[in-house]
mmCIF file of C-alpha atoms in Angstrom:
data_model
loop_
_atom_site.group_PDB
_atom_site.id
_atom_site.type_symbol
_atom_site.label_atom_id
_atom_site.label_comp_id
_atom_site.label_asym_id
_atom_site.label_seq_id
_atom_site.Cartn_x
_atom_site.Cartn_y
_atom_site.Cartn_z
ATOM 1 C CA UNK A 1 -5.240 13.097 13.189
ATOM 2 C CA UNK A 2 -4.693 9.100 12.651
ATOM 3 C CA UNK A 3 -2.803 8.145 9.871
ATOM 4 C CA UNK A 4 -3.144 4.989 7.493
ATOM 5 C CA UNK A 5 -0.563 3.745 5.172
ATOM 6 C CA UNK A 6 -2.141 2.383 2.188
ATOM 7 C CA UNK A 7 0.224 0.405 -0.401
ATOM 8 C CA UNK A 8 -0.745 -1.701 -3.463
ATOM 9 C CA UNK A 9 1.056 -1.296 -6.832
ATOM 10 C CA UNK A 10 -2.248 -1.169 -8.704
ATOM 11 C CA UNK A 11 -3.789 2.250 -9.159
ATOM 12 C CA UNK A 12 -7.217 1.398 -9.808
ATOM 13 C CA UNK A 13 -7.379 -1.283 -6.418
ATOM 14 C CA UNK A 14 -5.551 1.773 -4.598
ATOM 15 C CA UNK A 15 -8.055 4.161 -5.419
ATOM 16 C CA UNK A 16 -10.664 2.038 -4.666
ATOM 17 C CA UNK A 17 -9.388 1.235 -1.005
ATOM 18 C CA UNK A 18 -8.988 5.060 -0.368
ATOM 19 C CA UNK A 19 -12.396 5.892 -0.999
ATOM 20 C CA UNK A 20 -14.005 2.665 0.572
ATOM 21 C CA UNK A 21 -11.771 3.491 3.754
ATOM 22 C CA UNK A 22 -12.942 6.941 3.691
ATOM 23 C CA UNK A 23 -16.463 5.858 3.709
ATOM 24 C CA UNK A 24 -15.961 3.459 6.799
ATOM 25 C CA UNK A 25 -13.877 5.922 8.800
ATOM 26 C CA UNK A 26 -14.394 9.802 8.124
ATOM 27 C CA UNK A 27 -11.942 10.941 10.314
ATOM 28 C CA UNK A 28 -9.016 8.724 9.373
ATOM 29 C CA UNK A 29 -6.602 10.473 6.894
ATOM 30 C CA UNK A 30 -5.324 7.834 4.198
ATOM 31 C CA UNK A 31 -2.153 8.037 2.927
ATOM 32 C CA UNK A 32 -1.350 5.773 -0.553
ATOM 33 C CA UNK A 33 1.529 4.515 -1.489
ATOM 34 C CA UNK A 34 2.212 2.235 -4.623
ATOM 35 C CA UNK A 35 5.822 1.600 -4.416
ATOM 36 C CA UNK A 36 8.164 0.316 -1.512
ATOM 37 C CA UNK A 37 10.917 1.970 -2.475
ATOM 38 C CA UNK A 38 9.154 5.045 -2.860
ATOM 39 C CA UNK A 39 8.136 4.706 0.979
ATOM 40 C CA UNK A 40 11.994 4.066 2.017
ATOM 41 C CA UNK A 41 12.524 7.146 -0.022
ATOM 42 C CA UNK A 42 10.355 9.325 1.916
ATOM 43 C CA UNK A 43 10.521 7.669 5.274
ATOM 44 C CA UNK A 44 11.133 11.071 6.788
ATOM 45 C CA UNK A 45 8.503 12.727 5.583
ATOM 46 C CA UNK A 46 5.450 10.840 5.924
ATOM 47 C CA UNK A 47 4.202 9.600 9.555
ATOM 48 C CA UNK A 48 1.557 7.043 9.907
ATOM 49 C CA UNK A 49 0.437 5.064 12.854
ATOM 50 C CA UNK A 50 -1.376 1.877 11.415
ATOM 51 C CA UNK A 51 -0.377 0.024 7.471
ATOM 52 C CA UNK A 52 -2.223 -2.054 5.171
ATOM 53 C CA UNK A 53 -0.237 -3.472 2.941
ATOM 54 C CA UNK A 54 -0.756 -5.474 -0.482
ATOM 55 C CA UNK A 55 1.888 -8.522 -0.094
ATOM 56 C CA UNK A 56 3.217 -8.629 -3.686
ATOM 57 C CA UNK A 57 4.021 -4.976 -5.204
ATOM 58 C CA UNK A 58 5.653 -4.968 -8.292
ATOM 59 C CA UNK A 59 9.246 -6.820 -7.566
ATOM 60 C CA UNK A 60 8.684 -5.725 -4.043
ATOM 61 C CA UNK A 61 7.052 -8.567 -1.432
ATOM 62 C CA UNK A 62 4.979 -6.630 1.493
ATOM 63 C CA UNK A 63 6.153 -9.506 3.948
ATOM 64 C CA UNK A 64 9.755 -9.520 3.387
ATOM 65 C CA UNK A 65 9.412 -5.291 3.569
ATOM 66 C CA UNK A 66 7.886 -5.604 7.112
ATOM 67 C CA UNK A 67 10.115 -4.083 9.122
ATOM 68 C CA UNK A 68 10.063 -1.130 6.431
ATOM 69 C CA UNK A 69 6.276 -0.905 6.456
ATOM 70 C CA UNK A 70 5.556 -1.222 10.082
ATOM 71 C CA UNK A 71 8.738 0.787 11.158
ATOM 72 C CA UNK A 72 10.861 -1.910 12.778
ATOM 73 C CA UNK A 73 7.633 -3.432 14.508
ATOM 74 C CA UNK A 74 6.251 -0.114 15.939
ATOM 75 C CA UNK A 75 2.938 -0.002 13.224
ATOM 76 C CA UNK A 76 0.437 -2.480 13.548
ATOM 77 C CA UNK A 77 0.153 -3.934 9.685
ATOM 78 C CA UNK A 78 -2.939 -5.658 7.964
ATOM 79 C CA UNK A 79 -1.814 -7.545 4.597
ATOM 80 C CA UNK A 80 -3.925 -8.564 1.722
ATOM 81 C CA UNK A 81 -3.587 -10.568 -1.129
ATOM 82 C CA UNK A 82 -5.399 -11.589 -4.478
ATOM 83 C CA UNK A 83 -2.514 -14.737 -5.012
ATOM 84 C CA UNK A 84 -3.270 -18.309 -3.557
ATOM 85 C CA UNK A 85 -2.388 -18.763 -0.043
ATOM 86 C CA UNK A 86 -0.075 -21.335 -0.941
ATOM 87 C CA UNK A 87 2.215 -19.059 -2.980
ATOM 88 C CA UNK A 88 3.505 -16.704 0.286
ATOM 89 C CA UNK A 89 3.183 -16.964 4.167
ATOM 90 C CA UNK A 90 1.609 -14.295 5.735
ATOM 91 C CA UNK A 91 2.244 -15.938 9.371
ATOM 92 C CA UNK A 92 6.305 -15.203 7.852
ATOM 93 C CA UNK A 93 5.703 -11.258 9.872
ATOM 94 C CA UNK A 94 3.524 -10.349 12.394
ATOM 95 C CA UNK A 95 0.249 -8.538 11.250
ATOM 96 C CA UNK A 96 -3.537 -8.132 12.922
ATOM 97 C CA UNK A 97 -5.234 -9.516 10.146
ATOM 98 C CA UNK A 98 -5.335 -10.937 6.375
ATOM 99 C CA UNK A 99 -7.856 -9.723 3.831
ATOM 100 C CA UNK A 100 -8.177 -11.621 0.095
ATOM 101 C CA UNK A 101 -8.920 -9.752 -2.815
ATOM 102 C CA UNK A 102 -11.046 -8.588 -3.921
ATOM 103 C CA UNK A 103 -11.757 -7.245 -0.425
ATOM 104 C CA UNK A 104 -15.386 -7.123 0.627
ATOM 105 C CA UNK A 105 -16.943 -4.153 2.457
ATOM 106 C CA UNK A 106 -17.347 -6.369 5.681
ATOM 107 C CA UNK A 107 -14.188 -7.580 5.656
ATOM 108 C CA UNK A 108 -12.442 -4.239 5.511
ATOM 109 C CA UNK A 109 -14.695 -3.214 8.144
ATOM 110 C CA UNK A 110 -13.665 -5.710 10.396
ATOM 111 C CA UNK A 111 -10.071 -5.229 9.744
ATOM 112 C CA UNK A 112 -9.894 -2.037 9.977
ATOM 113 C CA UNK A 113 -11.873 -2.014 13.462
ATOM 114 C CA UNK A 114 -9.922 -4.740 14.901
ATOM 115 C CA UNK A 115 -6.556 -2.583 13.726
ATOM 116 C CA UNK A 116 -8.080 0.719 14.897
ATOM 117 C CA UNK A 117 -8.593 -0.942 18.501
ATOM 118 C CA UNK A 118 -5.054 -1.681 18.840
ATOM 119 C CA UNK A 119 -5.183 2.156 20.373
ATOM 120 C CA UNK A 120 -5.596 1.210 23.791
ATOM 121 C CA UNK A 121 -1.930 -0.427 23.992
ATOM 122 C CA UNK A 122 1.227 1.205 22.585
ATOM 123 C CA UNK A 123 3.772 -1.130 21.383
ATOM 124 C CA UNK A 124 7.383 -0.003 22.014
ATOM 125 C CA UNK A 125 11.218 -1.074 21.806
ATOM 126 C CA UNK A 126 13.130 -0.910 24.841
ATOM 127 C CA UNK A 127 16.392 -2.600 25.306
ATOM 128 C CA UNK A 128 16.093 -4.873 22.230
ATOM 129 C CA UNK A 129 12.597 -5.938 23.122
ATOM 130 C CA UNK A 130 9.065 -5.165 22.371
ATOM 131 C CA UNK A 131 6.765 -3.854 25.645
ATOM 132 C CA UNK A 132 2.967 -3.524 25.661
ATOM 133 C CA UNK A 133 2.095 -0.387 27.616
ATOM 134 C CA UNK A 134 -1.678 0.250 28.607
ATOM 135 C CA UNK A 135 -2.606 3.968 26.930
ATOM 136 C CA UNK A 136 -4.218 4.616 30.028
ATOM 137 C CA UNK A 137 -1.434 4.308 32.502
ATOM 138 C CA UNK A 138 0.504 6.589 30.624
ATOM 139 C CA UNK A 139 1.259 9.823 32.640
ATOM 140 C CA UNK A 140 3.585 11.614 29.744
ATOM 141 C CA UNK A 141 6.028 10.888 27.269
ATOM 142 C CA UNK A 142 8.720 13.379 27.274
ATOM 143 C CA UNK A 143 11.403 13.276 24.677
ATOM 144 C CA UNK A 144 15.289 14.003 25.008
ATOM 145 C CA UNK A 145 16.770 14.122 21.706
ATOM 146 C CA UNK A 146 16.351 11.056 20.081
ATOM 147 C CA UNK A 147 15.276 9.565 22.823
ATOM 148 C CA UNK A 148 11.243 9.600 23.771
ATOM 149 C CA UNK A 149 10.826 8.559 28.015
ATOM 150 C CA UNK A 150 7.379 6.999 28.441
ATOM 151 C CA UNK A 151 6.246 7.291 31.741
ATOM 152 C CA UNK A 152 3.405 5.150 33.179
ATOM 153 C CA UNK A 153 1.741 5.176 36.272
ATOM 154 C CA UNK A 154 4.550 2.264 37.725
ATOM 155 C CA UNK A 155 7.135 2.515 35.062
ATOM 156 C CA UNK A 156 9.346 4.629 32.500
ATOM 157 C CA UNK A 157 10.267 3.579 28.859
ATOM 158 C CA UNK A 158 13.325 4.471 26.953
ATOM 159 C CA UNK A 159 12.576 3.970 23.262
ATOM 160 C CA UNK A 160 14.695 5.253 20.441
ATOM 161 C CA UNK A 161 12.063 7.557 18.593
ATOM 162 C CA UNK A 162 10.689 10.873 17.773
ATOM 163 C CA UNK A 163 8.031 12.699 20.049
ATOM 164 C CA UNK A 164 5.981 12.945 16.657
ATOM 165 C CA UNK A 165 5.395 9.638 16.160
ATOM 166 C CA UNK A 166 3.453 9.589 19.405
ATOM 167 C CA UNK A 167 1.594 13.444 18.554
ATOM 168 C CA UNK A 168 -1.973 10.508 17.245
ATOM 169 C CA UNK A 169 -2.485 10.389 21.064
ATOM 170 C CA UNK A 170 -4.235 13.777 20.724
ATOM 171 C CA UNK A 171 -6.783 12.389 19.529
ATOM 172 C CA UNK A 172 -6.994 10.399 22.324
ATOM 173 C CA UNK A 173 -6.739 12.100 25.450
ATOM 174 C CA UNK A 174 -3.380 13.640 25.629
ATOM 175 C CA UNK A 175 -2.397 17.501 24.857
ATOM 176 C CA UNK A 176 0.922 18.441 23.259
ATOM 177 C CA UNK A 177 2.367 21.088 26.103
ATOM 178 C CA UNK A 178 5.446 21.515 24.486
ATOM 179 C CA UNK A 179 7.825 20.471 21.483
ATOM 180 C CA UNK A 180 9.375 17.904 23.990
ATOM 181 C CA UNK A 181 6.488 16.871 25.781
ATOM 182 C CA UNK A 182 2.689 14.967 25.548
ATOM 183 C CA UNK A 183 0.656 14.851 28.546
ATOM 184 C CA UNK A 184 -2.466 12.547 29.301
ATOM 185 C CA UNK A 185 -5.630 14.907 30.361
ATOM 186 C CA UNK A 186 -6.149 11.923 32.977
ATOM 187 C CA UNK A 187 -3.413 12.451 35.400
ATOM 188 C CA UNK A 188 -3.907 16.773 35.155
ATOM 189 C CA UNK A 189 -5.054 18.023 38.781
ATOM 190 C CA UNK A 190 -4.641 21.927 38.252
ATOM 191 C CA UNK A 191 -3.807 23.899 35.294
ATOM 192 C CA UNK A 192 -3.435 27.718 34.849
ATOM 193 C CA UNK A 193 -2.637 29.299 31.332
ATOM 194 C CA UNK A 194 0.879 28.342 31.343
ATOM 195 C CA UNK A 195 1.589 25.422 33.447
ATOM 196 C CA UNK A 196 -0.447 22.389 34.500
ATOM 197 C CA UNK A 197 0.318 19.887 37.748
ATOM 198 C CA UNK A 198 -0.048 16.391 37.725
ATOM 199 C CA UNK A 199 -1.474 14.012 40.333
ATOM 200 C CA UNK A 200 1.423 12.875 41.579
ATOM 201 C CA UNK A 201 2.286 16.291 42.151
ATOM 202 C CA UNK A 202 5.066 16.958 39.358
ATOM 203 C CA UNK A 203 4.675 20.639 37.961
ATOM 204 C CA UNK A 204 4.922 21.293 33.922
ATOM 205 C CA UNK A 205 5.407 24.667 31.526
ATOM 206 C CA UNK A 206 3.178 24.756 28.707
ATOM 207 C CA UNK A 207 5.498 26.651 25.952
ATOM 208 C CA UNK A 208 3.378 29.621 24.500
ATOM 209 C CA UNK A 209 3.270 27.798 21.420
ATOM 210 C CA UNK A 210 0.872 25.384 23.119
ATOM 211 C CA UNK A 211 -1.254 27.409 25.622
ATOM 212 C CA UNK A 212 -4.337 27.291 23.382
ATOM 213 C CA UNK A 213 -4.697 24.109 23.824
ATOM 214 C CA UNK A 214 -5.986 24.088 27.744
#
Protein backbone atom coordinates (compact mmCIF):
# COMPACT_ATOMS: atom_id res chain seq x y z
CA UNK A 1 0.00 0.00 0.00
CA UNK A 2 1.33 3.75 -0.85
CA UNK A 3 1.09 6.11 1.72
CA UNK A 4 0.33 10.00 1.59
CA UNK A 5 0.97 12.42 4.29
CA UNK A 6 -1.62 14.98 4.29
CA UNK A 7 -1.07 18.15 6.70
CA UNK A 8 -3.05 21.44 6.90
CA UNK A 9 -4.17 22.91 10.26
CA UNK A 10 -7.69 23.51 8.95
CA UNK A 11 -10.15 20.68 9.40
CA UNK A 12 -12.63 21.50 6.93
CA UNK A 13 -9.63 22.09 3.87
CA UNK A 14 -8.19 18.67 5.37
CA UNK A 15 -11.22 16.85 4.93
CA UNK A 16 -11.80 18.12 1.77
CA UNK A 17 -8.26 17.06 0.34
CA UNK A 18 -8.82 13.47 1.76
CA UNK A 19 -11.83 12.83 -0.06
CA UNK A 20 -10.83 14.71 -3.37
CA UNK A 21 -7.49 12.55 -3.20
CA UNK A 22 -9.46 9.53 -2.68
CA UNK A 23 -11.48 10.20 -5.69
CA UNK A 24 -8.32 10.75 -7.99
CA UNK A 25 -6.40 7.77 -6.63
CA UNK A 26 -8.46 4.73 -5.12
CA UNK A 27 -5.73 2.83 -4.12
CA UNK A 28 -3.64 5.42 -2.31
CA UNK A 29 -4.20 5.33 1.52
CA UNK A 30 -4.24 9.05 2.95
CA UNK A 31 -2.99 9.74 6.06
CA UNK A 32 -3.99 13.49 7.72
CA UNK A 33 -2.24 15.25 9.86
CA UNK A 34 -3.09 18.84 11.24
CA UNK A 35 -0.30 19.54 13.51
CA UNK A 36 3.62 19.35 13.09
CA UNK A 37 4.32 18.61 16.29
CA UNK A 38 1.86 16.03 16.41
CA UNK A 39 3.80 14.32 13.38
CA UNK A 40 7.31 14.62 15.37
CA UNK A 41 5.32 13.03 18.09
CA UNK A 42 4.41 10.02 16.27
CA UNK A 43 7.27 9.78 13.86
CA UNK A 44 7.57 6.13 14.78
CA UNK A 45 4.45 5.12 14.17
CA UNK A 46 3.22 6.36 11.02
CA UNK A 47 5.17 5.51 7.59
CA UNK A 48 4.44 7.35 4.46
CA UNK A 49 6.26 7.49 1.22
CA UNK A 50 5.13 10.83 -0.53
CA UNK A 51 3.82 14.48 1.69
CA UNK A 52 1.74 17.30 0.83
CA UNK A 53 2.08 19.78 2.98
CA UNK A 54 0.14 23.19 3.75
CA UNK A 55 3.19 25.81 4.28
CA UNK A 56 1.76 27.80 7.23
CA UNK A 57 0.12 25.47 10.09
CA UNK A 58 -0.81 27.14 13.02
CA UNK A 59 2.71 28.62 14.52
CA UNK A 60 4.29 25.87 12.55
CA UNK A 61 5.83 26.89 8.79
CA UNK A 62 5.71 23.60 6.38
CA UNK A 63 9.06 24.93 4.75
CA UNK A 64 11.14 25.48 7.69
CA UNK A 65 9.64 21.72 8.98
CA UNK A 66 11.04 20.10 5.75
CA UNK A 67 13.38 17.94 6.84
CA UNK A 68 10.60 16.74 9.46
CA UNK A 69 7.98 16.27 6.77
CA UNK A 70 9.97 14.67 4.08
CA UNK A 71 12.18 12.62 6.58
CA UNK A 72 15.57 14.28 6.18
CA UNK A 73 15.02 14.49 2.26
CA UNK A 74 13.93 10.82 1.73
CA UNK A 75 9.86 11.85 0.88
CA UNK A 76 9.19 13.64 -2.10
CA UNK A 77 6.93 16.82 -0.70
CA UNK A 78 4.27 18.95 -2.66
CA UNK A 79 3.44 22.35 -0.68
CA UNK A 80 0.45 24.52 -1.00
CA UNK A 81 -0.54 27.70 0.07
CA UNK A 82 -3.64 30.14 0.23
CA UNK A 83 -1.00 33.32 1.42
CA UNK A 84 0.61 35.62 -1.34
CA UNK A 85 3.67 34.30 -2.84
CA UNK A 86 5.49 37.14 -1.65
CA UNK A 87 4.96 36.36 2.05
CA UNK A 88 7.21 32.78 2.08
CA UNK A 89 9.63 31.03 -0.44
CA UNK A 90 8.72 27.83 -1.44
CA UNK A 91 12.08 27.47 -3.65
CA UNK A 92 13.59 27.89 0.46
CA UNK A 93 13.22 23.43 0.41
CA UNK A 94 13.10 21.22 -2.24
CA UNK A 95 9.53 20.00 -3.29
CA UNK A 96 7.93 18.55 -6.84
CA UNK A 97 5.41 21.01 -7.06
CA UNK A 98 3.33 24.12 -5.57
CA UNK A 99 -0.46 24.18 -5.51
CA UNK A 100 -2.51 27.67 -4.38
CA UNK A 101 -5.54 27.47 -2.57
CA UNK A 102 -8.09 26.87 -3.05
CA UNK A 103 -6.71 23.91 -5.01
CA UNK A 104 -8.52 23.01 -8.20
CA UNK A 105 -9.35 19.42 -9.22
CA UNK A 106 -6.78 19.68 -12.18
CA UNK A 107 -4.26 20.97 -10.33
CA UNK A 108 -4.26 18.28 -7.68
CA UNK A 109 -4.39 15.92 -10.40
CA UNK A 110 -1.40 17.01 -11.88
CA UNK A 111 0.46 17.18 -8.71
CA UNK A 112 -0.32 14.32 -7.47
CA UNK A 113 0.62 12.41 -10.86
CA UNK A 114 3.79 14.17 -11.30
CA UNK A 115 4.59 13.15 -7.35
CA UNK A 116 3.25 9.60 -7.84
CA UNK A 117 5.81 9.19 -10.88
CA UNK A 118 8.68 9.91 -8.77
CA UNK A 119 8.34 5.82 -8.24
CA UNK A 120 10.62 4.89 -10.83
CA UNK A 121 13.77 6.46 -8.89
CA UNK A 122 14.46 5.98 -5.16
CA UNK A 123 16.16 8.78 -3.53
CA UNK A 124 18.66 7.75 -0.81
CA UNK A 125 21.48 9.05 1.69
CA UNK A 126 24.71 7.52 1.45
CA UNK A 127 27.79 8.97 2.92
CA UNK A 128 26.31 12.46 3.54
CA UNK A 129 24.87 12.68 0.07
CA UNK A 130 21.72 12.14 -1.79
CA UNK A 131 21.89 9.20 -4.80
CA UNK A 132 19.21 8.63 -7.45
CA UNK A 133 18.88 4.89 -7.97
CA UNK A 134 16.76 3.57 -11.04
CA UNK A 135 13.81 1.15 -9.33
CA UNK A 136 14.54 -1.08 -12.00
CA UNK A 137 18.15 -1.86 -11.47
CA UNK A 138 17.49 -2.75 -8.12
CA UNK A 139 18.27 -6.49 -7.44
CA UNK A 140 17.36 -6.42 -3.42
CA UNK A 141 17.63 -4.37 -0.53
CA UNK A 142 18.64 -6.33 2.40
CA UNK A 143 18.79 -4.75 5.78
CA UNK A 144 21.41 -5.26 8.72
CA UNK A 145 20.20 -3.60 11.70
CA UNK A 146 19.85 -0.17 11.12
CA UNK A 147 21.42 -0.34 8.21
CA UNK A 148 19.29 -1.13 4.75
CA UNK A 149 22.14 -2.40 1.66
CA UNK A 150 20.59 -1.52 -1.71
CA UNK A 151 21.89 -3.51 -4.28
CA UNK A 152 21.61 -2.59 -7.99
CA UNK A 153 22.50 -4.28 -10.93
CA UNK A 154 26.32 -2.30 -10.83
CA UNK A 155 26.24 -1.00 -7.34
CA UNK A 156 25.37 -1.37 -3.47
CA UNK A 157 23.94 1.43 -1.16
CA UNK A 158 24.47 1.83 2.49
CA UNK A 159 21.70 4.07 3.82
CA UNK A 160 20.87 4.53 7.45
CA UNK A 161 17.11 3.29 7.46
CA UNK A 162 14.55 0.74 8.20
CA UNK A 163 13.65 -2.16 5.69
CA UNK A 164 9.95 -0.81 6.19
CA UNK A 165 10.30 2.24 4.76
CA UNK A 166 11.13 0.52 1.50
CA UNK A 167 8.05 -2.51 2.12
CA UNK A 168 5.73 0.42 -0.90
CA UNK A 169 7.93 -1.43 -3.46
CA UNK A 170 5.41 -4.30 -3.23
CA UNK A 171 3.35 -2.69 -4.96
CA UNK A 172 5.70 -2.39 -7.46
CA UNK A 173 7.37 -5.41 -8.37
CA UNK A 174 9.26 -6.59 -5.42
CA UNK A 175 8.16 -9.46 -2.77
CA UNK A 176 9.05 -9.23 0.92
CA UNK A 177 11.04 -12.84 1.41
CA UNK A 178 11.92 -12.17 4.73
CA UNK A 179 11.91 -9.59 7.75
CA UNK A 180 15.45 -8.53 6.48
CA UNK A 181 15.00 -8.75 2.96
CA UNK A 182 12.89 -7.26 -0.42
CA UNK A 183 13.52 -8.81 -3.64
CA UNK A 184 12.65 -7.43 -7.23
CA UNK A 185 10.43 -10.22 -9.23
CA UNK A 186 12.77 -9.00 -12.23
CA UNK A 187 16.05 -10.48 -11.39
CA UNK A 188 14.14 -14.11 -9.94
CA UNK A 189 15.33 -17.09 -12.33
CA UNK A 190 13.99 -20.16 -10.21
CA UNK A 191 11.96 -20.32 -7.18
CA UNK A 192 10.67 -23.36 -5.17
CA UNK A 193 8.39 -22.89 -2.00
CA UNK A 194 11.09 -21.82 0.19
CA UNK A 195 13.91 -20.32 -1.61
CA UNK A 196 14.22 -18.38 -4.86
CA UNK A 197 17.69 -17.80 -7.10
CA UNK A 198 18.57 -14.80 -8.71
CA UNK A 199 20.10 -14.16 -12.14
CA UNK A 200 23.25 -13.61 -11.16
CA UNK A 201 23.10 -16.77 -9.53
CA UNK A 202 22.93 -15.75 -5.67
CA UNK A 203 20.54 -18.24 -3.74
CA UNK A 204 17.84 -16.76 -1.04
CA UNK A 205 15.49 -18.43 1.97
CA UNK A 206 12.10 -17.25 1.96
CA UNK A 207 11.24 -17.33 5.94
CA UNK A 208 7.87 -19.31 6.36
CA UNK A 209 6.37 -16.20 7.30
CA UNK A 210 6.65 -15.14 3.66
CA UNK A 211 6.19 -18.30 1.48
CA UNK A 212 2.66 -17.29 0.44
CA UNK A 213 3.75 -14.79 -1.30
CA UNK A 214 5.46 -16.84 -4.46
Amino acid sequence: MINLLVIDDDKEVLEGLVTRIKELFPKINVIPYNSIERLKKNADMVTYQYAISDIFIGKQNGIDSYEVISRGGKIPVVYMSGAENNSFDVYDAPHVYFLQKPVDDGKLQKALSKLFNLNNVLTIKAFGKEAYVDISHIMYLESDKRIVHIITTDNMYNTYAKLDDYAYLTDLGFLRISKSCIVSKSFIEEKTRDKIKLINGEEMTISRQYQHVL
